Amino acid sequence: MTQGSSLSRFRRVLDPVVRRLGFLLVAGAIILAGESRGVRAETITVTHWGGQFYGVPYAVAMEKGFFKKNGVDVTGILTAAGGGTAVRNTLAGGIPFGEVSLAAAVQAINSGQKLIIIGAGSWSVADQMWLVKKDSPLHTIKDLFGKQVAYTAPGSVSNMLILMALKANGMTPQQVKLVPAGDLGANISAVGSGAVDAGFSDELIIAQNKELVRPLFMVRDVLDPRMMQTVMITTAEYAKSHADIIKGLVNSRREGLAYTLDHPDEAADITAKAYNNPHTDLFRDHIRELIKENYWSDGRLDYPAMNHMVEGLQITGQIKGDVDWPKYVDTSYLPADLRPTQ
């Protein structure tokens, strides 16, 4: 066989392979290009999703397509009972982004977690309360002396609030028995069963269960309600490598909040559906009240409100002195008009 015929035979064998390989490479390139242009379905974390109202802007953003418009398709929200659980869920989510309690975020960062606070969530506690059975003999916070008092989870907003409320009324944590009961549903169940004397709640829970329970005290009646309840967090590494996604999430939440403020009843209906709750009338009333209380931040941070919440950590001795916020916060992922001016 001549060299020419051998080369010709080799080409006849090789050409289909090359063409097939070329097809696969082109097809793969098309798929990759499509993925880079499209949006990828992901999950994020919002503390007490389905129970409390930190999640309203996110529910609206999902329903109205704001996430997709901003380049990230959030199709699911992971929930948590508060505190460190929310931080852990954030790290386990499809995107390591979550709205968690400020106290939990500070504690996680202090423990060495490479997290950053990138923006504000809820900056009022005006609707928070502790409830008791309707026929309970307790009527004021001072009646809690020697009683079992439930909150959600260690390091959570409710943990901080009960400590601060007790202190404001001349009481110490040692004078009551504090019990981490879980989410709001678990708190009201603990009260209803008699496992605890009082439990953490909000106005919506009271409205849905007014035949069974009543408020013992409103936080706004014993403390300044302007406190940073929740903040948006992510990991420093993820934010650096996926800045567009983080900015897209922040912008989507902002747009969800703006839509809520302009269309409160529709936002209430969207949230009730997302929370699988049939009480749309109560959701409408509650969201209108929260708007009056200026409950949600558009993302901008309020350092005095953050320091106010940190007082709870100081009371427990979990931190000493003030928080050096520049070591915890990176506002570069906020829109320019929400960043603090120098």
Coordinates of C-alpha atoms in Angstrom, one line a residue:
M1 CA 0.0 0.0 0.0
T2 CA 1.4 3.4 -1.0
Q3 CA 1.8 6.2 1.4
G4 CA -0.8 8.2 -0.5
S5 CA -3.4 5.5 -0.2
S6 CA -2.7 5.0 3.5
L7 CA -3.1 8.7 4.1
S8 CA -6.4 8.7 2.1
R9 CA -7.7 5.8 4.1
F10 CA -6.7 7.5 7.4
R11 CA -8.6 10.6 6.4
R12 CA -11.7 8.6 5.5
V13 CA -11.6 7.2 9.0
L14 CA -10.7 10.4 10.7
D15 CA -13.0 12.9 8.9
P16 CA -16.2 11.6 10.5
V17 CA -14.6 11.7 13.9
V18 CA -13.5 15.3 13.4
R19 CA -16.9 16.3 12.1
R20 CA -18.5 14.6 15.1
L21 CA -16.1 16.2 17.6
G22 CA -16.6 19.5 15.9
F23 CA -20.4 19.1 16.2
L24 CA -20.1 18.3 19.9
L25 CA -17.9 21.2 20.6
V26 CA -20.2 23.6 18.8
A27 CA -23.2 22.2 20.5
G28 CA -21.5 22.5 23.9
A29 CA -20.6 26.1 23.1
I30 CA -24.2 26.9 22.2
I31 CA -25.4 25.3 25.5
L32 CA -22.8 27.1 27.6
A33 CA -23.6 30.4 25.8
G34 CA -27.3 29.8 26.5
E35 CA -26.7 29.2 30.1
S36 CA -24.5 32.3 30.5
R37 CA -27.2 34.5 28.8
G38 CA -30.1 32.9 30.7
V39 CA -30.9 32.9 34.4
R40 CA -30.4 29.9 36.7
A41 CA -33.1 28.8 39.2
E42 CA -31.8 29.2 42.7
T43 CA -32.9 29.4 46.4
I44 CA -32.0 32.0 49.0
T45 CA -32.8 32.2 52.7
V46 CA -35.2 34.5 54.6
T47 CA -35.6 34.0 58.3
H48 CA -39.1 33.1 59.4
W49 CA -40.3 32.8 55.7
G50 CA -44.0 31.9 55.8
G51 CA -44.5 33.2 59.3
Q52 CA -43.2 36.8 59.7
F53 CA -43.1 39.6 57.2
Y54 CA -39.5 40.0 56.4
G55 CA -40.2 38.0 53.3
V56 CA -42.8 40.3 51.7
P57 CA -40.4 42.1 49.3
Y58 CA -39.0 38.8 48.2
A59 CA -42.5 37.2 47.6
V60 CA -43.5 40.2 45.5
A61 CA -40.2 40.2 43.6
M62 CA -40.7 36.5 42.7
E63 CA -44.3 37.0 41.6
K64 CA -43.6 40.1 39.6
G65 CA -40.5 38.8 37.9
F66 CA -38.1 41.3 39.4
F67 CA -35.5 38.6 40.1
K68 CA -35.4 37.4 36.5
K69 CA -35.2 41.0 35.3
N70 CA -32.2 41.5 37.4
G71 CA -30.5 38.3 36.1
V72 CA -31.2 35.8 38.9
D73 CA -34.1 33.4 39.0
V74 CA -35.1 32.9 42.6
T75 CA -37.7 30.1 42.6
G76 CA -37.5 29.1 46.3
I77 CA -37.0 30.5 49.7
L78 CA -35.5 28.5 52.5
T79 CA -36.9 29.4 56.0
A80 CA -35.4 29.2 59.4
A81 CA -36.6 29.5 63.0
G82 CA -34.2 32.4 63.6
G83 CA -30.7 32.9 65.1
G84 CA -27.9 30.8 63.9
T85 CA -30.2 28.4 62.0
A86 CA -30.9 31.2 59.5
V87 CA -27.1 31.8 59.0
R88 CA -26.5 28.0 58.4
N89 CA -29.4 27.8 56.0
T90 CA -27.9 30.8 54.1
L91 CA -24.6 29.0 53.7
A92 CA -26.5 25.8 52.5
G93 CA -28.7 27.6 50.0
G94 CA -28.3 27.5 46.2
I95 CA -27.0 31.1 46.5
P96 CA -25.3 31.9 49.9
F97 CA -27.5 35.0 50.4
G98 CA -30.0 35.5 53.2
E99 CA -31.9 37.9 55.3
V100 CA -31.2 37.0 58.9
S101 CA -31.3 38.6 62.3
L102 CA -28.6 41.3 62.8
A103 CA -27.6 39.6 66.1
A104 CA -27.1 36.2 64.4
A105 CA -25.0 37.8 61.7
V106 CA -22.8 39.6 64.2
Q107 CA -22.3 36.4 66.2
A108 CA -21.5 34.4 63.1
I109 CA -18.9 36.9 62.0
N110 CA -17.4 37.0 65.5
S111 CA -17.1 33.2 65.4
G112 CA -14.9 33.4 62.3
Q113 CA -17.5 32.9 59.5
K114 CA -16.4 34.8 56.4
L115 CA -19.6 36.6 56.1
I116 CA -20.4 40.2 55.2
I117 CA -23.5 42.4 55.9
I118 CA -24.5 44.0 52.6
G119 CA -27.7 45.8 53.4
A120 CA -30.6 46.2 55.7
G121 CA -33.9 44.3 55.9
S122 CA -36.4 45.3 58.6
W123 CA -35.5 48.2 60.9
S124 CA -38.5 48.3 63.2
V125 CA -39.9 46.0 65.9
A126 CA -43.1 47.9 66.3
D127 CA -45.3 44.9 65.6
Q128 CA -43.5 42.5 67.9
M129 CA -45.1 41.3 71.2
W130 CA -45.3 38.6 73.8
L131 CA -48.7 36.9 74.1
V132 CA -50.5 34.9 76.8
K133 CA -53.6 32.8 76.9
K134 CA -56.8 34.9 76.9
D135 CA -57.6 33.8 80.5
S136 CA -54.1 34.2 81.8
P137 CA -53.7 36.0 85.1
L138 CA -50.6 37.9 83.6
H139 CA -51.2 41.4 82.5
T140 CA -47.9 43.2 82.4
I141 CA -44.3 42.4 81.7
K142 CA -43.5 42.6 85.4
D143 CA -45.9 39.6 85.9
L144 CA -43.4 37.4 84.2
F145 CA -41.3 37.1 87.3
G146 CA -40.6 33.4 87.9
K147 CA -42.5 32.4 84.7
Q148 CA -41.5 30.5 81.6
V149 CA -41.1 32.8 78.6
A150 CA -40.6 31.6 75.1
Y151 CA -38.7 33.1 72.2
T152 CA -37.7 31.7 68.9
A153 CA -33.9 30.8 68.9
P154 CA -30.7 31.8 70.7
G155 CA -29.2 34.9 69.0
S156 CA -32.5 35.7 67.3
V157 CA -34.3 39.0 67.2
S158 CA -36.8 37.7 69.8
N159 CA -33.9 36.7 72.1
M160 CA -32.5 40.2 72.0
L161 CA -35.9 41.8 72.5
I162 CA -36.9 39.9 75.5
L163 CA -33.6 40.6 77.2
M164 CA -33.8 44.3 76.5
A165 CA -37.5 44.5 77.5
L166 CA -36.7 42.8 80.8
K167 CA -33.8 45.2 81.5
A168 CA -35.9 48.2 80.6
N169 CA -38.4 47.1 83.3
G170 CA -35.8 46.5 86.0
M171 CA -35.7 42.7 85.6
T172 CA -32.9 40.3 84.8
P173 CA -32.9 37.1 82.7
Q174 CA -32.3 35.1 85.8
Q175 CA -35.7 36.2 87.2
V176 CA -37.6 34.3 84.4
K177 CA -37.0 31.0 82.6
L178 CA -36.3 31.7 79.0
V179 CA -37.2 28.9 76.6
P180 CA -36.2 28.7 72.9
A181 CA -39.4 27.3 71.4
G182 CA -38.9 27.7 67.6
D183 CA -40.9 29.7 65.1
L184 CA -44.0 31.8 65.8
G185 CA -46.3 28.7 65.3
A186 CA -44.3 26.9 67.9
N187 CA -44.5 29.8 70.3
I188 CA -48.2 30.1 70.2
S189 CA -48.5 26.3 70.5
A190 CA -46.3 26.3 73.6
V191 CA -48.6 29.0 75.1
G192 CA -51.8 27.2 74.2
S193 CA -50.6 23.9 75.6
G194 CA -49.4 25.6 78.9
A195 CA -45.8 24.6 78.3
V196 CA -44.9 28.2 78.7
D197 CA -46.6 31.2 80.3
A198 CA -45.8 33.7 77.5
G199 CA -44.6 33.5 73.9
F200 CA -43.2 35.7 71.2
S201 CA -45.6 36.8 68.5
D202 CA -46.8 39.6 66.3
E203 CA -50.0 41.3 65.4
L204 CA -51.0 38.9 62.6
I205 CA -50.8 35.9 64.9
I206 CA -53.0 37.7 67.5
A207 CA -55.5 38.6 64.8
Q208 CA -55.7 35.0 63.6
N209 CA -56.1 33.6 67.2
K210 CA -57.9 36.3 69.1
E211 CA -60.3 33.8 70.7
L212 CA -57.4 32.0 72.2
V213 CA -54.7 34.5 73.1
R214 CA -54.1 38.2 73.8
P215 CA -51.1 40.5 74.0
L216 CA -49.2 40.7 77.2
F217 CA -47.0 43.6 76.1
M218 CA -46.0 45.3 72.8
V219 CA -42.3 45.8 72.4
R220 CA -43.0 49.4 71.1
D221 CA -44.5 50.1 74.5
V222 CA -41.4 49.3 76.5
L223 CA -38.6 50.0 74.0
D224 CA -37.8 52.4 71.2
P225 CA -39.0 50.3 68.2
R226 CA -36.4 51.6 65.8
M227 CA -34.0 48.7 65.8
M228 CA -32.4 46.8 63.0
Q229 CA -34.1 43.4 63.1
T230 CA -32.7 41.8 60.0
V231 CA -29.9 42.4 57.5
M232 CA -28.9 40.9 54.2
I233 CA -25.7 38.7 54.3
T234 CA -23.6 36.7 52.0
T235 CA -20.0 35.3 52.0
A236 CA -17.2 37.6 51.1
E237 CA -15.9 35.1 48.6
Y238 CA -19.2 34.6 46.8
A239 CA -19.9 38.4 46.7
K240 CA -16.4 39.0 45.1
S241 CA -16.9 36.3 42.5
H242 CA -20.6 36.8 41.8
A243 CA -21.1 40.6 42.3
D244 CA -23.7 40.8 39.6
I245 CA -25.9 38.2 41.3
I246 CA -25.6 39.8 44.7
K247 CA -26.4 43.2 43.3
G248 CA -29.3 41.7 41.3
L249 CA -30.8 40.2 44.5
V250 CA -30.5 43.5 46.4
N251 CA -32.1 45.4 43.5
S252 CA -34.9 42.9 43.2
R253 CA -35.7 43.1 46.9
R254 CA -35.7 46.9 46.6
E255 CA -38.1 46.7 43.6
G256 CA -40.3 44.3 45.5
L257 CA -40.5 46.7 48.4
A258 CA -41.3 49.7 46.2
Y259 CA -44.1 47.7 44.6
T260 CA -45.4 46.7 48.0
L261 CA -45.5 50.4 49.1
D262 CA -47.4 51.3 46.0
H263 CA -49.7 48.3 45.9
P264 CA -50.1 47.1 49.5
D265 CA -53.3 45.0 48.9
E266 CA -51.8 43.2 45.9
A267 CA -48.6 42.6 47.8
A268 CA -50.6 41.2 50.7
D269 CA -52.4 38.8 48.4
I270 CA -49.1 37.7 46.8
T271 CA -47.5 37.1 50.2
A272 CA -50.5 35.2 51.6
K273 CA -50.3 32.9 48.6
A274 CA -46.6 32.5 48.9
Y275 CA -47.1 31.7 52.7
N276 CA -50.0 29.3 51.9
N277 CA -52.2 31.4 54.3
P278 CA -55.9 31.9 53.4
H279 CA -56.3 35.0 55.6
T280 CA -55.7 37.6 52.9
D281 CA -57.9 40.1 54.6
L282 CA -55.6 40.0 57.7
F283 CA -52.5 40.1 55.5
R284 CA -53.9 43.3 53.9
D285 CA -54.5 44.9 57.3
H286 CA -51.2 43.9 58.7
I287 CA -49.1 45.0 55.7
R288 CA -50.8 48.4 55.7
E289 CA -49.9 48.7 59.4
L290 CA -46.3 47.8 58.7
I291 CA -46.1 50.4 56.0
K292 CA -47.3 53.0 58.5
E293 CA -44.6 51.9 61.0
N294 CA -41.9 52.2 58.3
Y295 CA -41.1 48.5 58.9
W296 CA -38.8 47.8 55.9
S297 CA -35.6 49.4 54.8
D298 CA -35.0 49.7 51.1
G299 CA -31.6 48.3 51.8
R300 CA -29.8 51.3 53.3
L301 CA -28.2 50.7 56.7
D302 CA -29.1 52.7 59.9
Y303 CA -26.1 52.4 62.3
P304 CA -27.9 53.8 65.3
A305 CA -30.7 51.3 64.8
M306 CA -28.0 48.6 64.5
N307 CA -26.3 49.7 67.7
H308 CA -29.7 49.6 69.5
M309 CA -30.2 46.0 68.5
V310 CA -26.6 45.0 69.5
E311 CA -27.5 46.1 73.1
G312 CA -29.1 42.7 73.4
L313 CA -25.8 41.0 72.7
Q314 CA -24.1 43.3 75.2
I315 CA -26.6 42.4 77.9
T316 CA -25.9 38.7 77.5
G317 CA -22.1 39.3 77.5
Q318 CA -21.8 37.8 74.0
I319 CA -19.9 40.9 72.9
K320 CA -18.1 43.6 74.8
G321 CA -18.1 47.2 73.8
D322 CA -19.3 48.6 70.5
V323 CA -19.3 46.9 67.2
D324 CA -16.7 48.2 64.7
W325 CA -19.1 48.1 61.7
P326 CA -16.6 48.6 58.9
K327 CA -15.2 45.2 59.8
Y328 CA -18.7 43.6 59.3
V329 CA -20.3 45.6 56.5
D330 CA -19.6 46.0 52.8
T331 CA -22.1 48.5 51.2
S332 CA -20.5 48.3 47.8
Y333 CA -23.2 45.9 46.6
L334 CA -26.0 48.4 47.4
P335 CA -27.1 50.9 44.7
A336 CA -25.1 54.1 44.8
D337 CA -28.0 56.1 46.3
L338 CA -28.3 53.7 49.2
R339 CA -24.7 53.8 50.3
P340 CA -23.7 56.0 53.2
T341 CA -22.2 59.3 52.2
Q342 CA -18.7 60.1 53.5

